[in-house]
């Protein structure tokens, strides 16, 4: 059953926006190759110095595997205070609200 992985962390505000868009292209492309990966929404808030993402994986096992090594990669990029959560998806309600859950 597919799941959502939510990751957020403190990140230098001056490294967000256009700078992150330029510097993280290789990372974004590599995420597409992760086992069980479906999609990602990149999140950021320059006012609070926070960034992260909402990931869609085929299963909890794939999300946990990804999270395990992504924490190290995010720390290497300057992330601090990393928080991870995995959620199951309520498919009937998600479909009503046009969410992609397949």
PDB file of N, CA and C in Angstrom:
ATOM      1  N   UNK A   1       0.843  -1.185   0.000  1.00  0.00           N
ATOM      2  CA  UNK A   1       0.000   0.000   0.000  1.00  0.00           C
ATOM      3  C   UNK A   1       0.882   1.240   0.000  1.00  0.00           C
ATOM      4  N   UNK A   2       0.597   2.198  -0.878  1.00  0.00           N
ATOM      5  CA  UNK A   2       1.409   3.404  -0.994  1.00  0.00           C
ATOM      6  C   UNK A   2       1.290   4.269   0.264  1.00  0.00           C
ATOM      7  N   UNK A   3       2.360   5.043   0.499  1.00  0.00           N
ATOM      8  CA  UNK A   3       2.447   5.892   1.683  1.00  0.00           C
ATOM      9  C   UNK A   3       3.032   7.253   1.308  1.00  0.00           C
ATOM     10  N   UNK A   4       2.872   8.180   2.229  1.00  0.00           N
ATOM     11  CA  UNK A   4       3.480   9.499   2.131  1.00  0.00           C
ATOM     12  C   UNK A   4       4.605   9.574   3.163  1.00  0.00           C
ATOM     13  N   UNK A   5       5.758  10.061   2.731  1.00  0.00           N
ATOM     14  CA  UNK A   5       6.871  10.357   3.628  1.00  0.00           C
ATOM     15  C   UNK A   5       6.989  11.872   3.691  1.00  0.00           C
ATOM     16  N   UNK A   6       6.903  12.410   4.898  1.00  0.00           N
ATOM     17  CA  UNK A   6       7.031  13.854   5.095  1.00  0.00           C
ATOM     18  C   UNK A   6       8.372  14.111   5.772  1.00  0.00           C
ATOM     19  N   UNK A   7       9.182  14.959   5.171  1.00  0.00           N
ATOM     20  CA  UNK A   7      10.475  15.328   5.742  1.00  0.00           C
ATOM     21  C   UNK A   7      10.537  16.849   5.820  1.00  0.00           C
ATOM     22  N   UNK A   8      10.952  17.381   6.964  1.00  0.00           N
ATOM     23  CA  UNK A   8      11.220  18.814   7.057  1.00  0.00           C
ATOM     24  C   UNK A   8      12.426  19.032   7.948  1.00  0.00           C
ATOM     25  N   UNK A   9      13.098  20.145   7.723  1.00  0.00           N
ATOM     26  CA  UNK A   9      14.330  20.445   8.458  1.00  0.00           C
ATOM     27  C   UNK A   9      14.657  21.931   8.365  1.00  0.00           C
ATOM     28  N   UNK A  10      15.519  22.371   9.271  1.00  0.00           N
ATOM     29  CA  UNK A  10      16.051  23.728   9.207  1.00  0.00           C
ATOM     30  C   UNK A  10      17.095  23.759   8.103  1.00  0.00           C
ATOM     31  N   UNK A  11      17.095  24.851   7.327  1.00  0.00           N
ATOM     32  CA  UNK A  11      18.010  24.964   6.197  1.00  0.00           C
ATOM     33  C   UNK A  11      18.326  26.440   5.995  1.00  0.00           C
ATOM     34  N   UNK A  12      19.560  26.773   5.651  1.00  0.00           N
ATOM     35  CA  UNK A  12      19.905  28.187   5.479  1.00  0.00           C
ATOM     36  C   UNK A  12      18.993  28.871   4.447  1.00  0.00           C
ATOM     37  N   UNK A  13      18.336  29.939   4.862  1.00  0.00           N
ATOM     38  CA  UNK A  13      17.371  30.622   4.001  1.00  0.00           C
ATOM     39  C   UNK A  13      18.003  31.104   2.700  1.00  0.00           C
ATOM     40  N   UNK A  14      19.272  31.490   2.755  1.00  0.00           N
ATOM     41  CA  UNK A  14      19.925  31.982   1.540  1.00  0.00           C
ATOM     42  C   UNK A  14      20.225  30.864   0.539  1.00  0.00           C
ATOM     43  N   UNK A  15      20.008  29.615   0.937  1.00  0.00           N
ATOM     44  CA  UNK A  15      20.229  28.477   0.048  1.00  0.00           C
ATOM     45  C   UNK A  15      18.926  27.949  -0.558  1.00  0.00           C
ATOM     46  N   UNK A  16      17.806  28.630  -0.287  1.00  0.00           N
ATOM     47  CA  UNK A  16      16.507  28.204  -0.804  1.00  0.00           C
ATOM     48  C   UNK A  16      16.181  28.926  -2.113  1.00  0.00           C
ATOM     49  N   UNK A  17      14.990  28.707  -2.621  1.00  0.00           N
ATOM     50  CA  UNK A  17      14.527  29.391  -3.824  1.00  0.00           C
ATOM     51  C   UNK A  17      15.352  29.036  -5.049  1.00  0.00           C
ATOM     52  N   UNK A  18      15.754  30.062  -5.786  1.00  0.00           N
ATOM     53  CA  UNK A  18      16.496  29.860  -7.038  1.00  0.00           C
ATOM     54  C   UNK A  18      17.821  29.142  -6.800  1.00  0.00           C
ATOM     55  N   UNK A  19      18.449  29.409  -5.655  1.00  0.00           N
ATOM     56  CA  UNK A  19      19.732  28.756  -5.363  1.00  0.00           C
ATOM     57  C   UNK A  19      19.545  27.251  -5.227  1.00  0.00           C
ATOM     58  N   UNK A  20      18.543  26.829  -4.470  1.00  0.00           N
ATOM     59  CA  UNK A  20      18.273  25.404  -4.315  1.00  0.00           C
ATOM     60  C   UNK A  20      17.854  24.794  -5.647  1.00  0.00           C
ATOM     61  N   UNK A  21      17.015  25.508  -6.395  1.00  0.00           N
ATOM     62  CA  UNK A  21      16.578  24.998  -7.697  1.00  0.00           C
ATOM     63  C   UNK A  21      17.762  24.719  -8.612  1.00  0.00           C
ATOM     64  N   UNK A  22      18.766  25.549  -8.535  1.00  0.00           N
ATOM     65  CA  UNK A  22      19.974  25.365  -9.357  1.00  0.00           C
ATOM     66  C   UNK A  22      20.866  24.256  -8.798  1.00  0.00           C
ATOM     67  N   UNK A  23      21.069  24.272  -7.494  1.00  0.00           N
ATOM     68  CA  UNK A  23      22.041  23.359  -6.877  1.00  0.00           C
ATOM     69  C   UNK A  23      21.537  21.945  -6.644  1.00  0.00           C
ATOM     70  N   UNK A  24      20.235  21.729  -6.682  1.00  0.00           N
ATOM     71  CA  UNK A  24      19.694  20.411  -6.339  1.00  0.00           C
ATOM     72  C   UNK A  24      19.158  19.634  -7.543  1.00  0.00           C
ATOM     73  N   UNK A  25      19.488  20.056  -8.743  1.00  0.00           N
ATOM     74  CA  UNK A  25      19.001  19.350  -9.934  1.00  0.00           C
ATOM     75  C   UNK A  25      19.469  17.901  -9.944  1.00  0.00           C
ATOM     76  N   UNK A  26      20.744  17.676  -9.675  1.00  0.00           N
ATOM     77  CA  UNK A  26      21.272  16.306  -9.669  1.00  0.00           C
ATOM     78  C   UNK A  26      20.590  15.475  -8.593  1.00  0.00           C
ATOM     79  N   UNK A  27      20.378  16.058  -7.426  1.00  0.00           N
ATOM     80  CA  UNK A  27      19.670  15.356  -6.355  1.00  0.00           C
ATOM     81  C   UNK A  27      18.250  15.010  -6.801  1.00  0.00           C
ATOM     82  N   UNK A  28      17.545  15.974  -7.377  1.00  0.00           N
ATOM     83  CA  UNK A  28      16.174  15.732  -7.824  1.00  0.00           C
ATOM     84  C   UNK A  28      16.124  14.595  -8.845  1.00  0.00           C
ATOM     85  N   UNK A  29      17.063  14.608  -9.771  1.00  0.00           N
ATOM     86  CA  UNK A  29      17.097  13.548 -10.786  1.00  0.00           C
ATOM     87  C   UNK A  29      17.395  12.189 -10.160  1.00  0.00           C
ATOM     88  N   UNK A  30      18.260  12.166  -9.142  1.00  0.00           N
ATOM     89  CA  UNK A  30      18.600  10.889  -8.497  1.00  0.00           C
ATOM     90  C   UNK A  30      17.426  10.331  -7.703  1.00  0.00           C
ATOM     91  N   UNK A  31      16.604  11.193  -7.143  1.00  0.00           N
ATOM     92  CA  UNK A  31      15.438  10.738  -6.382  1.00  0.00           C
ATOM     93  C   UNK A  31      14.505   9.931  -7.276  1.00  0.00           C
ATOM     94  N   UNK A  32      14.406  10.319  -8.542  1.00  0.00           N
ATOM     95  CA  UNK A  32      13.552   9.583  -9.484  1.00  0.00           C
ATOM     96  C   UNK A  32      13.981   8.133  -9.648  1.00  0.00           C
ATOM     97  N   UNK A  33      15.222   7.812  -9.318  1.00  0.00           N
ATOM     98  CA  UNK A  33      15.741   6.459  -9.484  1.00  0.00           C
ATOM     99  C   UNK A  33      15.583   5.600  -8.229  1.00  0.00           C
ATOM    100  N   UNK A  34      15.066   6.177  -7.160  1.00  0.00           N
ATOM    101  CA  UNK A  34      14.922   5.451  -5.896  1.00  0.00           C
ATOM    102  C   UNK A  34      13.877   4.342  -6.036  1.00  0.00           C
ATOM    103  N   UNK A  35      14.160   3.167  -5.472  1.00  0.00           N
ATOM    104  CA  UNK A  35      13.186   2.066  -5.521  1.00  0.00           C
ATOM    105  C   UNK A  35      11.857   2.471  -4.881  1.00  0.00           C
ATOM    106  N   UNK A  36      10.768   2.208  -5.577  1.00  0.00           N
ATOM    107  CA  UNK A  36       9.442   2.464  -5.045  1.00  0.00           C
ATOM    108  C   UNK A  36       9.001   3.911  -5.060  1.00  0.00           C
ATOM    109  N   UNK A  37       9.848   4.809  -5.562  1.00  0.00           N
ATOM    110  CA  UNK A  37       9.521   6.233  -5.584  1.00  0.00           C
ATOM    111  C   UNK A  37       8.456   6.517  -6.641  1.00  0.00           C
ATOM    112  N   UNK A  38       7.471   7.360  -6.277  1.00  0.00           N
ATOM    113  CA  UNK A  38       6.430   7.756  -7.218  1.00  0.00           C
ATOM    114  C   UNK A  38       6.534   9.247  -7.548  1.00  0.00           C
ATOM    115  N   UNK A  39       6.550  10.102  -6.519  1.00  0.00           N
ATOM    116  CA  UNK A  39       6.648  11.536  -6.775  1.00  0.00           C
ATOM    117  C   UNK A  39       7.073  12.281  -5.511  1.00  0.00           C
ATOM    118  N   UNK A  40       7.445  13.559  -5.710  1.00  0.00           N
ATOM    119  CA  UNK A  40       7.841  14.411  -4.596  1.00  0.00           C
ATOM    120  C   UNK A  40       7.356  15.827  -4.844  1.00  0.00           C
ATOM    121  N   UNK A  41       6.914  16.481  -3.781  1.00  0.00           N
ATOM    122  CA  UNK A  41       6.663  17.917  -3.781  1.00  0.00           C
ATOM    123  C   UNK A  41       7.738  18.524  -2.891  1.00  0.00           C
ATOM    124  N   UNK A  42       8.533  19.425  -3.449  1.00  0.00           N
ATOM    125  CA  UNK A  42       9.583  20.106  -2.694  1.00  0.00           C
ATOM    126  C   UNK A  42       8.951  21.257  -1.912  1.00  0.00           C
ATOM    127  N   UNK A  43       9.297  21.392  -0.626  1.00  0.00           N
ATOM    128  CA  UNK A  43       8.730  22.443   0.212  1.00  0.00           C
ATOM    129  C   UNK A  43       9.838  23.322   0.769  1.00  0.00           C
ATOM    130  N   UNK A  44       9.527  24.611   0.937  1.00  0.00           N
ATOM    131  CA  UNK A  44      10.482  25.528   1.547  1.00  0.00           C
ATOM    132  C   UNK A  44       9.769  26.758   2.077  1.00  0.00           C
ATOM    133  N   UNK A  45      10.378  27.363   3.101  1.00  0.00           N
ATOM    134  CA  UNK A  45       9.874  28.595   3.682  1.00  0.00           C
ATOM    135  C   UNK A  45      11.097  29.441   4.035  1.00  0.00           C
ATOM    136  N   UNK A  46      11.429  30.391   3.177  1.00  0.00           N
ATOM    137  CA  UNK A  46      12.609  31.229   3.390  1.00  0.00           C
ATOM    138  C   UNK A  46      12.467  32.110   4.631  1.00  0.00           C
ATOM    139  N   UNK A  47      11.237  32.441   5.008  1.00  0.00           N
ATOM    140  CA  UNK A  47      11.033  33.288   6.193  1.00  0.00           C
ATOM    141  C   UNK A  47      11.443  32.581   7.471  1.00  0.00           C
ATOM    142  N   UNK A  48      11.250  31.269   7.527  1.00  0.00           N
ATOM    143  CA  UNK A  48      11.579  30.516   8.741  1.00  0.00           C
ATOM    144  C   UNK A  48      12.835  29.658   8.590  1.00  0.00           C
ATOM    145  N   UNK A  49      13.418  29.636   7.390  1.00  0.00           N
ATOM    146  CA  UNK A  49      14.609  28.816   7.156  1.00  0.00           C
ATOM    147  C   UNK A  49      14.307  27.332   7.268  1.00  0.00           C
ATOM    148  N   UNK A  50      13.232  26.917   6.614  1.00  0.00           N
ATOM    149  CA  UNK A  50      12.829  25.509   6.627  1.00  0.00           C
ATOM    150  C   UNK A  50      12.679  24.999   5.204  1.00  0.00           C
ATOM    151  N   UNK A  51      12.932  23.713   5.046  1.00  0.00           N
ATOM    152  CA  UNK A  51      12.759  23.068   3.747  1.00  0.00           C
ATOM    153  C   UNK A  51      12.403  21.615   3.974  1.00  0.00           C
ATOM    154  N   UNK A  52      12.117  20.908   2.889  1.00  0.00           N
ATOM    155  CA  UNK A  52      11.802  19.490   3.007  1.00  0.00           C
ATOM    156  C   UNK A  52      11.029  19.019   1.799  1.00  0.00           C
ATOM    157  N   UNK A  53      10.187  18.017   2.033  1.00  0.00           N
ATOM    158  CA  UNK A  53       9.415  17.497   0.931  1.00  0.00           C
ATOM    159  C   UNK A  53       8.341  16.536   1.383  1.00  0.00           C
ATOM    160  N   UNK A  54       7.394  16.346   0.492  1.00  0.00           N
ATOM    161  CA  UNK A  54       6.336  15.357   0.657  1.00  0.00           C
ATOM    162  C   UNK A  54       6.561  14.340  -0.455  1.00  0.00           C
ATOM    163  N   UNK A  55       6.855  13.110  -0.069  1.00  0.00           N
ATOM    164  CA  UNK A  55       7.202  12.054  -1.012  1.00  0.00           C
ATOM    165  C   UNK A  55       6.092  11.018  -1.053  1.00  0.00           C
ATOM    166  N   UNK A  56       5.892  10.446  -2.205  1.00  0.00           N
ATOM    167  CA  UNK A  56       4.902   9.398  -2.418  1.00  0.00           C
ATOM    168  C   UNK A  56       5.671   8.145  -2.822  1.00  0.00           C
ATOM    169  N   UNK A  57       5.572   7.075  -2.009  1.00  0.00           N
ATOM    170  CA  UNK A  57       6.253   5.810  -2.269  1.00  0.00           C
ATOM    171  C   UNK A  57       5.246   4.675  -2.392  1.00  0.00           C
ATOM    172  N   UNK A  58       5.632   3.633  -3.091  1.00  0.00           N
ATOM    173  CA  UNK A  58       4.779   2.461  -3.298  1.00  0.00           C
ATOM    174  C   UNK A  58       4.476   1.712  -2.004  1.00  0.00           C
ATOM    175  N   UNK A  59       5.384   1.789  -1.016  1.00  0.00           N
ATOM    176  CA  UNK A  59       5.170   1.062   0.239  1.00  0.00           C
ATOM    177  C   UNK A  59       5.942   1.715   1.369  1.00  0.00           C
ATOM    178  N   UNK A  60       5.552   1.356   2.583  1.00  0.00           N
ATOM    179  CA  UNK A  60       6.254   1.832   3.772  1.00  0.00           C
ATOM    180  C   UNK A  60       7.722   1.387   3.752  1.00  0.00           C
ATOM    181  N   UNK A  61       7.981   0.179   3.306  1.00  0.00           N
ATOM    182  CA  UNK A  61       9.361  -0.325   3.264  1.00  0.00           C
ATOM    183  C   UNK A  61      10.236   0.542   2.359  1.00  0.00           C
ATOM    184  N   UNK A  62       9.718   0.921   1.188  1.00  0.00           N
ATOM    185  CA  UNK A  62      10.492   1.789   0.292  1.00  0.00           C
ATOM    186  C   UNK A  62      10.713   3.163   0.923  1.00  0.00           C
ATOM    187  N   UNK A  63       9.696   3.718   1.571  1.00  0.00           N
ATOM    188  CA  UNK A  63       9.818   5.028   2.215  1.00  0.00           C
ATOM    189  C   UNK A  63      10.840   4.981   3.345  1.00  0.00           C
ATOM    190  N   UNK A  64      10.807   3.928   4.152  1.00  0.00           N
ATOM    191  CA  UNK A  64      11.769   3.798   5.251  1.00  0.00           C
ATOM    192  C   UNK A  64      13.191   3.661   4.725  1.00  0.00           C
ATOM    193  N   UNK A  65      13.367   2.889   3.678  1.00  0.00           N
ATOM    194  CA  UNK A  65      14.694   2.723   3.080  1.00  0.00           C
ATOM    195  C   UNK A  65      15.225   4.061   2.571  1.00  0.00           C
ATOM    196  N   UNK A  66      14.393   4.789   1.876  1.00  0.00           N
ATOM    197  CA  UNK A  66      14.801   6.095   1.359  1.00  0.00           C
ATOM    198  C   UNK A  66      15.152   7.045   2.506  1.00  0.00           C
ATOM    199  N   UNK A  67      14.292   7.119   3.512  1.00  0.00           N
ATOM    200  CA  UNK A  67      14.497   8.037   4.633  1.00  0.00           C
ATOM    201  C   UNK A  67      15.821   7.766   5.339  1.00  0.00           C
ATOM    202  N   UNK A  68      16.161   6.503   5.476  1.00  0.00           N
ATOM    203  CA  UNK A  68      17.382   6.122   6.179  1.00  0.00           C
ATOM    204  C   UNK A  68      18.624   6.763   5.562  1.00  0.00           C
ATOM    205  N   UNK A  69      18.744   6.733   4.247  1.00  0.00           N
ATOM    206  CA  UNK A  69      19.952   7.310   3.651  1.00  0.00           C
ATOM    207  C   UNK A  69      19.781   8.776   3.271  1.00  0.00           C
ATOM    208  N   UNK A  70      18.552   9.257   3.126  1.00  0.00           N
ATOM    209  CA  UNK A  70      18.362  10.660   2.766  1.00  0.00           C
ATOM    210  C   UNK A  70      18.736  11.589   3.914  1.00  0.00           C
ATOM    211  N   UNK A  71      18.561  11.159   5.141  1.00  0.00           N
ATOM    212  CA  UNK A  71      18.932  11.994   6.286  1.00  0.00           C
ATOM    213  C   UNK A  71      20.405  12.365   6.197  1.00  0.00           C
ATOM    214  N   UNK A  72      21.251  11.417   5.899  1.00  0.00           N
ATOM    215  CA  UNK A  72      22.690  11.691   5.781  1.00  0.00           C
ATOM    216  C   UNK A  72      22.969  12.672   4.645  1.00  0.00           C
ATOM    217  N   UNK A  73      22.261  12.505   3.546  1.00  0.00           N
ATOM    218  CA  UNK A  73      22.455  13.386   2.391  1.00  0.00           C
ATOM    219  C   UNK A  73      21.992  14.806   2.726  1.00  0.00           C
ATOM    220  N   UNK A  74      20.863  14.940   3.409  1.00  0.00           N
ATOM    221  CA  UNK A  74      20.360  16.264   3.789  1.00  0.00           C
ATOM    222  C   UNK A  74      21.309  16.945   4.771  1.00  0.00           C
ATOM    223  N   UNK A  75      21.826  16.193   5.725  1.00  0.00           N
ATOM    224  CA  UNK A  75      22.795  16.759   6.667  1.00  0.00           C
ATOM    225  C   UNK A  75      24.040  17.259   5.941  1.00  0.00           C
ATOM    226  N   UNK A  76      24.495  16.525   4.952  1.00  0.00           N
ATOM    227  CA  UNK A  76      25.678  16.928   4.180  1.00  0.00           C
ATOM    228  C   UNK A  76      25.433  18.230   3.417  1.00  0.00           C
ATOM    229  N   UNK A  77      24.169  18.504   3.101  1.00  0.00           N
ATOM    230  CA  UNK A  77      23.820  19.741   2.392  1.00  0.00           C
ATOM    231  C   UNK A  77      23.610  20.917   3.347  1.00  0.00           C
ATOM    232  N   UNK A  78      23.616  20.659   4.668  1.00  0.00           N
ATOM    233  CA  UNK A  78      23.455  21.728   5.646  1.00  0.00           C
ATOM    234  C   UNK A  78      22.166  21.688   6.437  1.00  0.00           C
ATOM    235  N   UNK A  79      21.370  20.641   6.272  1.00  0.00           N
ATOM    236  CA  UNK A  79      20.109  20.524   7.011  1.00  0.00           C
ATOM    237  C   UNK A  79      20.371  20.217   8.486  1.00  0.00           C
ATOM    238  N   UNK A  80      19.535  20.761   9.334  1.00  0.00           N
ATOM    239  CA  UNK A  80      19.585  20.522  10.777  1.00  0.00           C
ATOM    240  C   UNK A  80      18.161  20.226  11.257  1.00  0.00           C
ATOM    241  N   UNK A  81      18.047  19.615  12.433  1.00  0.00           N
ATOM    242  CA  UNK A  81      16.729  19.359  13.034  1.00  0.00           C
ATOM    243  C   UNK A  81      15.789  18.633  12.072  1.00  0.00           C
ATOM    244  N   UNK A  82      16.233  17.516  11.557  1.00  0.00           N
ATOM    245  CA  UNK A  82      15.471  16.773  10.558  1.00  0.00           C
ATOM    246  C   UNK A  82      14.351  15.968  11.219  1.00  0.00           C
ATOM    247  N   UNK A  83      13.134  16.116  10.690  1.00  0.00           N
ATOM    248  CA  UNK A  83      11.960  15.380  11.176  1.00  0.00           C
ATOM    249  C   UNK A  83      11.402  14.536  10.042  1.00  0.00           C
ATOM    250  N   UNK A  84      11.068  13.295  10.357  1.00  0.00           N
ATOM    251  CA  UNK A  84      10.513  12.361   9.375  1.00  0.00           C
ATOM    252  C   UNK A  84       9.208  11.778   9.911  1.00  0.00           C
ATOM    253  N   UNK A  85       8.219  11.655   9.022  1.00  0.00           N
ATOM    254  CA  UNK A  85       6.964  10.986   9.368  1.00  0.00           C
ATOM    255  C   UNK A  85       6.490  10.218   8.151  1.00  0.00           C
ATOM    256  N   UNK A  86       5.945   9.041   8.392  1.00  0.00           N
ATOM    257  CA  UNK A  86       5.348   8.255   7.316  1.00  0.00           C
ATOM    258  C   UNK A  86       3.861   8.091   7.626  1.00  0.00           C
ATOM    259  N   UNK A  87       3.038   8.341   6.614  1.00  0.00           N
ATOM    260  CA  UNK A  87       1.591   8.258   6.764  1.00  0.00           C
ATOM    261  C   UNK A  87       1.002   7.300   5.742  1.00  0.00           C
ATOM    262  N   UNK A  88       0.017   6.519   6.167  1.00  0.00           N
ATOM    263  CA  UNK A  88      -0.799   5.772   5.221  1.00  0.00           C
ATOM    264  C   UNK A  88      -1.740   6.770   4.549  1.00  0.00           C
ATOM    265  N   UNK A  89      -2.284   6.382   3.415  1.00  0.00           N
ATOM    266  CA  UNK A  89      -3.164   7.264   2.656  1.00  0.00           C
ATOM    267  C   UNK A  89      -4.600   6.766   2.751  1.00  0.00           C
ATOM    268  N   UNK A  90      -5.507   7.660   3.102  1.00  0.00           N
ATOM    269  CA  UNK A  90      -6.930   7.339   3.082  1.00  0.00           C
ATOM    270  C   UNK A  90      -7.387   7.531   1.637  1.00  0.00           C
ATOM    271  N   UNK A  91      -7.433   6.435   0.901  1.00  0.00           N
ATOM    272  CA  UNK A  91      -7.711   6.486  -0.539  1.00  0.00           C
ATOM    273  C   UNK A  91      -9.086   7.052  -0.891  1.00  0.00           C
ATOM    274  N   UNK A  92     -10.168   6.618  -0.240  1.00  0.00           N
ATOM    275  CA  UNK A  92     -11.479   7.153  -0.632  1.00  0.00           C
ATOM    276  C   UNK A  92     -11.559   8.677  -0.513  1.00  0.00           C
ATOM    277  N   UNK A  93     -11.064   9.237   0.585  1.00  0.00           N
ATOM    278  CA  UNK A  93     -11.139  10.689   0.764  1.00  0.00           C
ATOM    279  C   UNK A  93     -10.146  11.410  -0.145  1.00  0.00           C
ATOM    280  N   UNK A  94      -8.977  10.835  -0.342  1.00  0.00           N
ATOM    281  CA  UNK A  94      -7.979  11.443  -1.221  1.00  0.00           C
ATOM    282  C   UNK A  94      -8.508  11.562  -2.647  1.00  0.00           C
ATOM    283  N   UNK A  95      -9.183  10.532  -3.123  1.00  0.00           N
ATOM    284  CA  UNK A  95      -9.749  10.572  -4.477  1.00  0.00           C
ATOM    285  C   UNK A  95     -10.808  11.665  -4.619  1.00  0.00           C
ATOM    286  N   UNK A  96     -11.607  11.875  -3.586  1.00  0.00           N
ATOM    287  CA  UNK A  96     -12.620  12.937  -3.630  1.00  0.00           C
ATOM    288  C   UNK A  96     -11.946  14.288  -3.853  1.00  0.00           C
ATOM    289  N   UNK A  97     -10.774  14.464  -3.255  1.00  0.00           N
ATOM    290  CA  UNK A  97     -10.062  15.751  -3.335  1.00  0.00           C
ATOM    291  C   UNK A  97      -9.001  15.773  -4.433  1.00  0.00           C
ATOM    292  N   UNK A  98      -9.146  14.889  -5.420  1.00  0.00           N
ATOM    293  CA  UNK A  98      -8.305  14.872  -6.620  1.00  0.00           C
ATOM    294  C   UNK A  98      -6.847  14.491  -6.345  1.00  0.00           C
ATOM    295  N   UNK A  99      -6.576  13.839  -5.233  1.00  0.00           N
ATOM    296  CA  UNK A  99      -5.232  13.411  -4.913  1.00  0.00           C
ATOM    297  C   UNK A  99      -4.850  12.164  -5.712  1.00  0.00           C
ATOM    298  N   UNK A 100      -3.594  12.084  -6.053  1.00  0.00           N
ATOM    299  CA  UNK A 100      -3.075  10.911  -6.769  1.00  0.00           C
ATOM    300  C   UNK A 100      -2.612   9.895  -5.725  1.00  0.00           C
ATOM    301  N   UNK A 101      -3.258   8.766  -5.664  1.00  0.00           N
ATOM    302  CA  UNK A 101      -2.906   7.765  -4.658  1.00  0.00           C
ATOM    303  C   UNK A 101      -2.773   6.378  -5.264  1.00  0.00           C
ATOM    304  N   UNK A 102      -2.587   6.288  -6.530  1.00  0.00           N
ATOM    305  CA  UNK A 102      -2.412   4.998  -7.205  1.00  0.00           C
ATOM    306  C   UNK A 102      -1.017   4.914  -7.769  1.00  0.00           C
TER     307      UNK A 102
END
